[in-house]
Amino acid sequence: MSNQSKVKVTLSNMQIFIIVIASSMAYGHFVYVHLAILFAGRNAWISLMIGCLIGILIQWIQLKLAIGQDESVIEHAITVFGKWMGRFVGVIYILFFIIIAALTVKVVEDFMGVIYPTTPPGVFLFAEFVIAAWVVHSGIEVMGRTMQLLLPLMMLLGVAASLLSTPDKDFTQIYPIFNESLLSIGQGTFVFIAMISELVGFGMIAEHAKHPERLATQSMLLILVLMLMFLAPVTGPVMVFGETVAKNLAFPTYTEIQYIRVSNIIERLDIVGVLLWTIGSFFRIALFLFAAVKGVSQLVGAKKNTTFLIPVTLICVAVSMSFMSSSREELYHFLGTYYLWIAPIIGVGLPLLAGTVSRLKRMASGSRQSQKT
């Protein structure tokens, strides 16, 4: 791989994980909490824990097998599979990143449409991509530093919402009922497996880490933090509204926060939630847009990672606009069926394949060397 495309910006490992956590929390509270409750109901917290245990293995696969030393997932694919096959795999990754960015825009547009029903969806789409493109142009370092400031606020909001809604919670609502259906727990588990599978996109920024060799081990702590950050959103709506009502809520966590009142001091905590969730989603869009832009640049050997920012952004806009005509029910049907298979196949299957092929090549090379001696 050409030295022209090598990384010049370095982030601390903590900043890398902050970007991951902040981006995953915002969108996850919108989508994956809803899907997990829809599938597993009161047992969604069991699905979360099983999914995160499997997620530790997924992260190890992604950070040990999908990336090489000083290589992104796409560069490593070219190294392992060869020029043409590697580029084909790289295109699959890039399309996956673009679809994730476009889906996130669609979800944010639906959420903002609930708050501002008279505002045309195109306004949100334009604003989201302008901000995301500006963040990508500014560079990964700006993204890391900004999220380093915002993540504590997002986490504080989550803890505050959980504590303030405690008087309204009925903890008996989340007692596990295993005789309902173990299949439902499995479906809920697949939701979180898909969420963690998306983290293969962070293989595009892993080479920016100051100590990339430590990421695989440190990712165990990352998964633990994600589990804790999703535990209250997964259980809270069920305990407050009951399983049946929680399943019918489009945005369960947001609805729960709307009900929080603390005398005359805190009456609209949901406004803060809207601000932080939308900001987190903006950075998720920017992150996967950055991954797609950088991936295209690496495929063609461009000197700068942001060379193809405008054309890739326009492609993302086009894909996002194609989703705009879909109803919320159609979107969640896609996410709850096909996408639950697509994400693990790309996010886990391809890295596992790359690792297997790389190991076979090393074994074959070692065998040839031993025969020569």
Coordinates of C-alpha atoms in Angstrom, one line a residue:
M1 CA 0.0 0.0 0.0
S2 CA 1.3 3.4 -1.0
N3 CA 2.8 5.6 1.8
Q4 CA 0.9 8.5 0.4
S5 CA -2.3 7.1 1.9
K6 CA -0.8 6.4 5.3
V7 CA -2.2 8.0 8.4
K8 CA -0.8 11.2 9.7
V9 CA -3.3 12.0 12.5
T10 CA -3.0 10.0 15.7
L11 CA -5.7 9.7 18.4
S12 CA -5.4 8.1 21.8
N13 CA -7.1 4.7 22.2
M14 CA -9.5 6.4 24.6
Q15 CA -10.6 8.9 22.0
I16 CA -11.2 6.0 19.5
F17 CA -13.5 4.3 22.0
I18 CA -15.2 7.5 22.8
I19 CA -16.1 7.9 19.1
V20 CA -17.4 4.4 19.1
I21 CA -19.5 4.7 22.2
A22 CA -21.0 8.1 21.4
S23 CA -21.9 7.1 17.9
S24 CA -23.4 3.7 19.0
M25 CA -25.4 5.1 21.9
A26 CA -27.4 7.7 20.0
Y27 CA -28.6 5.6 17.1
G28 CA -28.9 2.5 19.3
H29 CA -31.3 4.2 21.6
F30 CA -33.4 5.1 18.6
V31 CA -33.4 1.8 16.7
Y32 CA -31.9 -1.2 18.6
V33 CA -33.7 -0.6 21.8
H34 CA -37.1 -0.5 20.0
L35 CA -36.3 -3.7 18.0
A36 CA -35.0 -5.6 21.1
I37 CA -38.1 -4.8 23.1
L38 CA -40.3 -5.6 20.0
F39 CA -38.7 -9.0 19.8
A40 CA -37.9 -10.0 23.4
G41 CA -40.2 -7.8 25.4
R42 CA -39.4 -7.9 29.1
N43 CA -36.6 -10.4 28.3
A44 CA -34.7 -7.8 26.2
W45 CA -32.2 -7.2 28.9
I46 CA -31.2 -10.9 28.7
S47 CA -30.8 -10.5 25.0
L48 CA -28.6 -7.5 25.6
M49 CA -26.3 -9.4 28.0
I50 CA -26.0 -12.5 25.7
G51 CA -25.4 -10.2 22.7
C52 CA -22.6 -8.3 24.5
L53 CA -20.9 -11.5 25.5
I54 CA -20.9 -12.6 21.9
G55 CA -19.9 -9.0 21.0
I56 CA -16.6 -9.5 22.8
L57 CA -15.7 -12.2 20.4
I58 CA -16.9 -10.1 17.5
Q59 CA -14.7 -7.2 18.5
W60 CA -11.7 -9.5 18.8
I61 CA -12.4 -10.8 15.2
Q62 CA -12.8 -7.3 13.9
L63 CA -9.7 -5.9 15.5
K64 CA -7.4 -8.9 15.1
L65 CA -8.5 -10.3 11.8
A66 CA -10.1 -7.5 9.8
I67 CA -7.2 -5.0 10.1
G68 CA -3.5 -5.4 9.7
Q69 CA -0.6 -3.5 11.2
D70 CA -1.0 0.1 10.1
E71 CA -3.8 -1.0 7.8
S72 CA -7.5 -0.3 7.6
V73 CA -10.1 -3.0 6.9
I74 CA -10.0 -2.1 3.2
E75 CA -6.2 -2.0 2.9
H76 CA -6.0 -5.3 4.8
A77 CA -8.5 -6.9 2.4
I78 CA -6.4 -5.9 -0.5
T79 CA -3.3 -7.3 1.2
V80 CA -5.0 -10.6 2.0
F81 CA -7.2 -11.2 -1.0
G82 CA -5.0 -9.6 -3.7
K83 CA -5.6 -6.6 -5.9
W84 CA -8.8 -7.4 -7.6
M85 CA -10.6 -9.6 -5.1
G86 CA -9.5 -7.3 -2.3
R87 CA -10.9 -4.3 -4.0
F88 CA -14.2 -6.1 -4.5
V89 CA -14.4 -6.8 -0.8
G90 CA -13.4 -3.2 -0.2
V91 CA -16.4 -2.1 -2.4
I92 CA -18.7 -4.2 -0.2
Y93 CA -17.4 -2.5 2.9
I94 CA -17.9 0.9 1.4
L95 CA -21.4 0.2 0.3
F96 CA -22.1 -1.1 3.8
F97 CA -20.8 2.2 5.3
I98 CA -22.9 4.2 2.9
I99 CA -26.1 2.3 3.8
I100 CA -25.5 2.7 7.5
A101 CA -25.0 6.5 7.0
A102 CA -28.2 6.7 4.9
L103 CA -30.2 4.6 7.3
T104 CA -29.1 6.8 10.2
V105 CA -30.3 9.9 8.3
K106 CA -33.7 8.3 7.7
V107 CA -34.1 7.4 11.4
V108 CA -33.1 10.9 12.5
E109 CA -35.5 12.4 10.0
D110 CA -38.3 10.2 11.3
F111 CA -37.5 11.2 14.9
M112 CA -37.2 14.9 14.1
G113 CA -40.5 14.6 12.1
V114 CA -42.2 13.6 15.4
I115 CA -41.0 16.8 17.0
Y116 CA -41.4 19.1 14.0
P117 CA -44.2 17.6 11.9
T118 CA -44.6 20.6 9.6
T119 CA -40.9 20.7 8.6
P120 CA -40.2 19.0 5.2
P121 CA -37.9 16.0 5.6
G122 CA -35.5 17.4 3.0
V123 CA -34.5 20.1 5.4
F124 CA -33.3 17.6 7.9
L125 CA -31.5 15.6 5.2
F126 CA -29.7 18.7 3.9
A127 CA -28.7 19.8 7.4
E128 CA -27.5 16.4 8.4
F129 CA -25.2 15.8 5.4
V130 CA -23.9 19.4 5.4
I131 CA -22.8 19.0 9.0
A132 CA -21.5 15.5 8.4
A133 CA -19.5 16.5 5.4
W134 CA -18.0 19.5 7.3
V135 CA -16.9 17.1 10.1
V136 CA -15.3 14.7 7.7
H137 CA -13.5 17.6 6.0
S138 CA -12.3 18.8 9.4
G139 CA -10.7 15.5 10.1
I140 CA -10.9 12.6 12.5
E141 CA -9.0 14.5 15.1
V142 CA -11.8 17.1 15.3
M143 CA -14.3 14.4 15.6
G144 CA -12.4 12.7 18.5
R145 CA -12.0 15.9 20.5
T146 CA -15.6 17.0 20.0
M147 CA -17.0 13.6 21.1
Q148 CA -14.7 13.7 24.1
L149 CA -16.5 16.7 25.3
L150 CA -20.0 15.5 24.4
L151 CA -19.9 11.9 25.6
P152 CA -19.9 12.8 29.4
L153 CA -23.0 14.8 28.8
M154 CA -24.7 12.0 27.0
M155 CA -23.8 9.5 29.7
L156 CA -24.9 11.9 32.4
L157 CA -28.3 12.3 30.7
G158 CA -28.7 8.6 30.6
V159 CA -27.9 8.1 34.3
A160 CA -30.1 11.0 35.3
A161 CA -33.0 9.7 33.2
S162 CA -32.7 6.3 34.8
L163 CA -32.5 7.7 38.3
L164 CA -35.3 10.3 37.9
S165 CA -37.7 7.7 36.4
T166 CA -37.1 5.2 39.2
P167 CA -40.3 6.1 41.2
D168 CA -42.4 5.2 38.1
K169 CA -40.7 1.9 37.5
D170 CA -42.2 -1.5 38.4
F171 CA -39.2 -3.9 38.6
T172 CA -41.5 -6.9 38.4
Q173 CA -42.2 -6.0 34.8
I174 CA -38.7 -7.3 33.8
Y175 CA -38.7 -10.6 35.7
P176 CA -37.7 -13.1 33.0
I177 CA -40.5 -15.3 31.5
F178 CA -38.6 -18.1 29.7
N179 CA -41.6 -20.1 28.8
E180 CA -42.8 -17.3 26.5
S181 CA -40.3 -18.1 23.8
L182 CA -36.6 -18.7 23.8
L183 CA -36.8 -17.8 20.1
S184 CA -37.8 -14.2 21.1
I185 CA -34.7 -13.9 23.3
G186 CA -32.6 -15.2 20.4
Q187 CA -34.1 -12.6 18.0
G188 CA -33.4 -9.9 20.5
T189 CA -29.8 -11.1 20.8
F190 CA -29.4 -10.9 17.0
V191 CA -30.4 -7.2 17.3
F192 CA -27.4 -6.5 19.5
I193 CA -25.1 -8.7 17.4
A194 CA -26.0 -6.6 14.4
M195 CA -25.3 -3.5 16.3
I196 CA -21.8 -4.7 17.3
S197 CA -21.2 -6.0 13.8
E198 CA -21.4 -2.5 12.5
L199 CA -18.3 -1.6 14.5
V200 CA -16.3 -3.1 11.7
G201 CA -16.6 0.5 10.4
F202 CA -14.3 1.6 13.2
G203 CA -11.6 -0.6 11.5
M204 CA -11.3 2.5 9.2
I205 CA -10.1 4.6 12.2
A206 CA -8.3 1.9 14.2
E207 CA -5.0 2.7 12.5
H208 CA -5.3 6.2 13.8
A209 CA -5.0 4.8 17.4
K210 CA -1.8 5.6 19.2
H211 CA -1.6 1.9 20.3
P212 CA -3.6 -0.1 17.8
E213 CA -2.1 -3.4 19.1
R214 CA -4.0 -2.8 22.4
L215 CA -7.4 -2.2 20.9
A216 CA -8.5 -5.8 20.7
T217 CA -7.9 -6.4 24.5
Q218 CA -9.2 -3.0 25.5
S219 CA -12.4 -3.6 23.5
M220 CA -13.7 -5.9 26.2
L221 CA -14.1 -2.8 28.4
L222 CA -15.8 -1.0 25.4
I223 CA -18.4 -3.8 25.2
L224 CA -19.0 -3.6 29.0
V225 CA -19.6 0.1 28.8
L226 CA -22.0 -0.3 25.9
M227 CA -23.9 -3.0 27.8
L228 CA -24.3 -0.6 30.8
M229 CA -25.3 2.3 28.6
F230 CA -28.1 0.2 27.0
L231 CA -29.3 -1.6 30.1
A232 CA -31.5 1.3 31.4
P233 CA -33.0 2.1 28.0
V234 CA -33.8 -1.5 27.4
T235 CA -35.5 -2.1 30.8
G236 CA -36.8 1.4 31.6
P237 CA -39.7 1.7 29.1
V238 CA -40.9 -1.8 30.0
M239 CA -40.9 -1.0 33.7
V240 CA -42.6 2.3 33.2
F241 CA -45.2 1.5 30.6
G242 CA -45.4 -2.3 30.7
E243 CA -44.4 -4.8 28.1
T244 CA -47.4 -4.4 25.7
V245 CA -47.3 -0.6 25.6
A246 CA -43.4 -0.5 25.3
K247 CA -43.6 -2.7 22.2
N248 CA -45.9 -0.3 20.5
L249 CA -43.7 2.8 21.2
A250 CA -41.7 4.0 18.1
F251 CA -39.1 5.7 20.4
P252 CA -39.4 4.0 23.8
T253 CA -36.5 5.8 25.6
Y254 CA -37.6 9.2 24.3
T255 CA -41.2 8.6 25.5
E256 CA -39.9 7.5 28.9
I257 CA -37.9 10.7 29.3
Q258 CA -40.9 12.8 28.3
Y259 CA -42.7 11.6 31.4
I260 CA -39.9 12.7 33.8
R261 CA -40.9 15.7 36.0
V262 CA -39.1 16.9 39.1
S263 CA -41.3 19.6 40.7
N264 CA -40.7 22.9 38.8
I265 CA -37.0 22.4 38.4
I266 CA -36.9 19.8 35.6
E267 CA -39.9 19.8 33.3
R268 CA -38.5 19.2 29.9
L269 CA -35.6 16.8 30.2
D270 CA -36.6 15.4 26.8
I271 CA -35.3 18.6 25.1
V272 CA -31.8 17.8 26.3
G273 CA -32.2 14.3 25.2
V274 CA -33.2 15.4 21.7
L275 CA -30.1 17.6 21.5
L276 CA -27.7 15.0 22.6
W277 CA -29.2 12.2 20.6
T278 CA -29.3 14.1 17.4
I279 CA -25.7 15.3 17.9
G280 CA -24.6 11.7 18.5
S281 CA -26.5 10.6 15.4
F282 CA -24.8 13.4 13.4
F283 CA -21.4 12.1 14.4
R284 CA -22.5 8.5 13.5
I285 CA -23.4 9.7 10.0
A286 CA -20.1 11.6 9.8
L287 CA -18.1 8.6 11.0
F288 CA -19.5 6.2 8.4
L289 CA -19.3 8.9 5.8
F290 CA -15.6 9.3 6.7
A291 CA -15.1 5.5 6.5
A292 CA -16.7 5.4 3.0
V293 CA -14.7 8.4 1.8
K294 CA -11.5 7.1 3.1
G295 CA -12.2 3.7 1.7
V296 CA -12.7 5.0 -1.8
S297 CA -9.5 7.1 -1.5
Q298 CA -7.6 4.0 -0.5
L299 CA -9.0 1.8 -3.2
V300 CA -7.8 4.2 -5.9
G301 CA -4.6 5.3 -4.1
A302 CA -5.5 8.9 -3.6
K303 CA -3.1 11.1 -1.7
K304 CA -5.7 12.5 0.7
N305 CA -8.3 10.5 2.7
T306 CA -11.0 13.2 1.9
T307 CA -10.3 13.4 -1.9
F308 CA -13.7 11.9 -2.8
L309 CA -15.7 13.7 -0.1
I310 CA -18.2 15.4 -2.4
P311 CA -19.0 12.5 -4.7
V312 CA -19.4 10.0 -1.9
T313 CA -21.6 12.5 0.1
L314 CA -23.8 12.8 -3.0
I315 CA -24.1 9.1 -3.2
C316 CA -25.1 8.9 0.4
V317 CA -27.7 11.6 -0.2
A318 CA -29.1 9.7 -3.1
V319 CA -29.3 6.5 -1.1
S320 CA -30.9 8.3 1.8
M321 CA -33.5 9.9 -0.4
S322 CA -34.4 6.5 -1.7
F323 CA -35.3 5.6 1.9
M324 CA -37.4 8.7 2.4
S325 CA -40.4 7.2 0.7
S326 CA -40.4 4.2 3.1
S327 CA -42.7 4.3 6.1
R328 CA -41.4 3.8 9.6
E329 CA -43.0 0.3 9.6
E330 CA -41.2 -0.6 6.4
L331 CA -37.9 0.6 7.7
Y332 CA -38.1 -1.3 10.9
H333 CA -39.3 -4.4 9.0
F334 CA -36.1 -4.2 6.9
L335 CA -33.9 -3.6 10.0
G336 CA -35.6 -6.4 11.9
T337 CA -35.3 -9.0 9.2
Y338 CA -32.8 -8.6 6.4
Y339 CA -30.4 -6.2 8.1
L340 CA -30.0 -8.6 11.1
W341 CA -28.3 -11.0 8.6
I342 CA -26.6 -8.4 6.4
A343 CA -24.7 -6.7 9.3
P344 CA -23.1 -9.9 10.8
I345 CA -22.3 -11.3 7.4
I346 CA -20.3 -8.2 6.5
G347 CA -19.2 -7.2 9.9
V348 CA -18.1 -10.6 11.2
G349 CA -18.1 -12.9 8.1
L350 CA -15.8 -10.9 6.0
P351 CA -13.2 -10.3 8.8
L352 CA -13.3 -14.0 9.7
L353 CA -12.8 -14.9 6.1
A354 CA -9.8 -12.5 5.8
G355 CA -8.3 -13.9 8.9
T356 CA -8.7 -17.5 7.7
V357 CA -7.2 -16.7 4.2
S358 CA -4.3 -14.8 5.9
R359 CA -3.5 -17.7 8.2
L360 CA -3.6 -20.2 5.3
K361 CA -1.2 -18.0 3.3
R362 CA 1.2 -17.9 6.2
M363 CA 1.0 -21.6 6.7
A364 CA 1.6 -22.2 2.9
S365 CA 4.5 -19.7 3.0
G366 CA 6.1 -21.4 6.0
S367 CA 5.7 -24.8 4.4
R368 CA 7.5 -23.6 1.2
Q369 CA 10.3 -22.2 3.3
S370 CA 10.8 -25.4 5.3
Q371 CA 10.9 -27.4 2.1
K372 CA 13.7 -25.1 0.7
T373 CA 15.8 -25.6 3.8

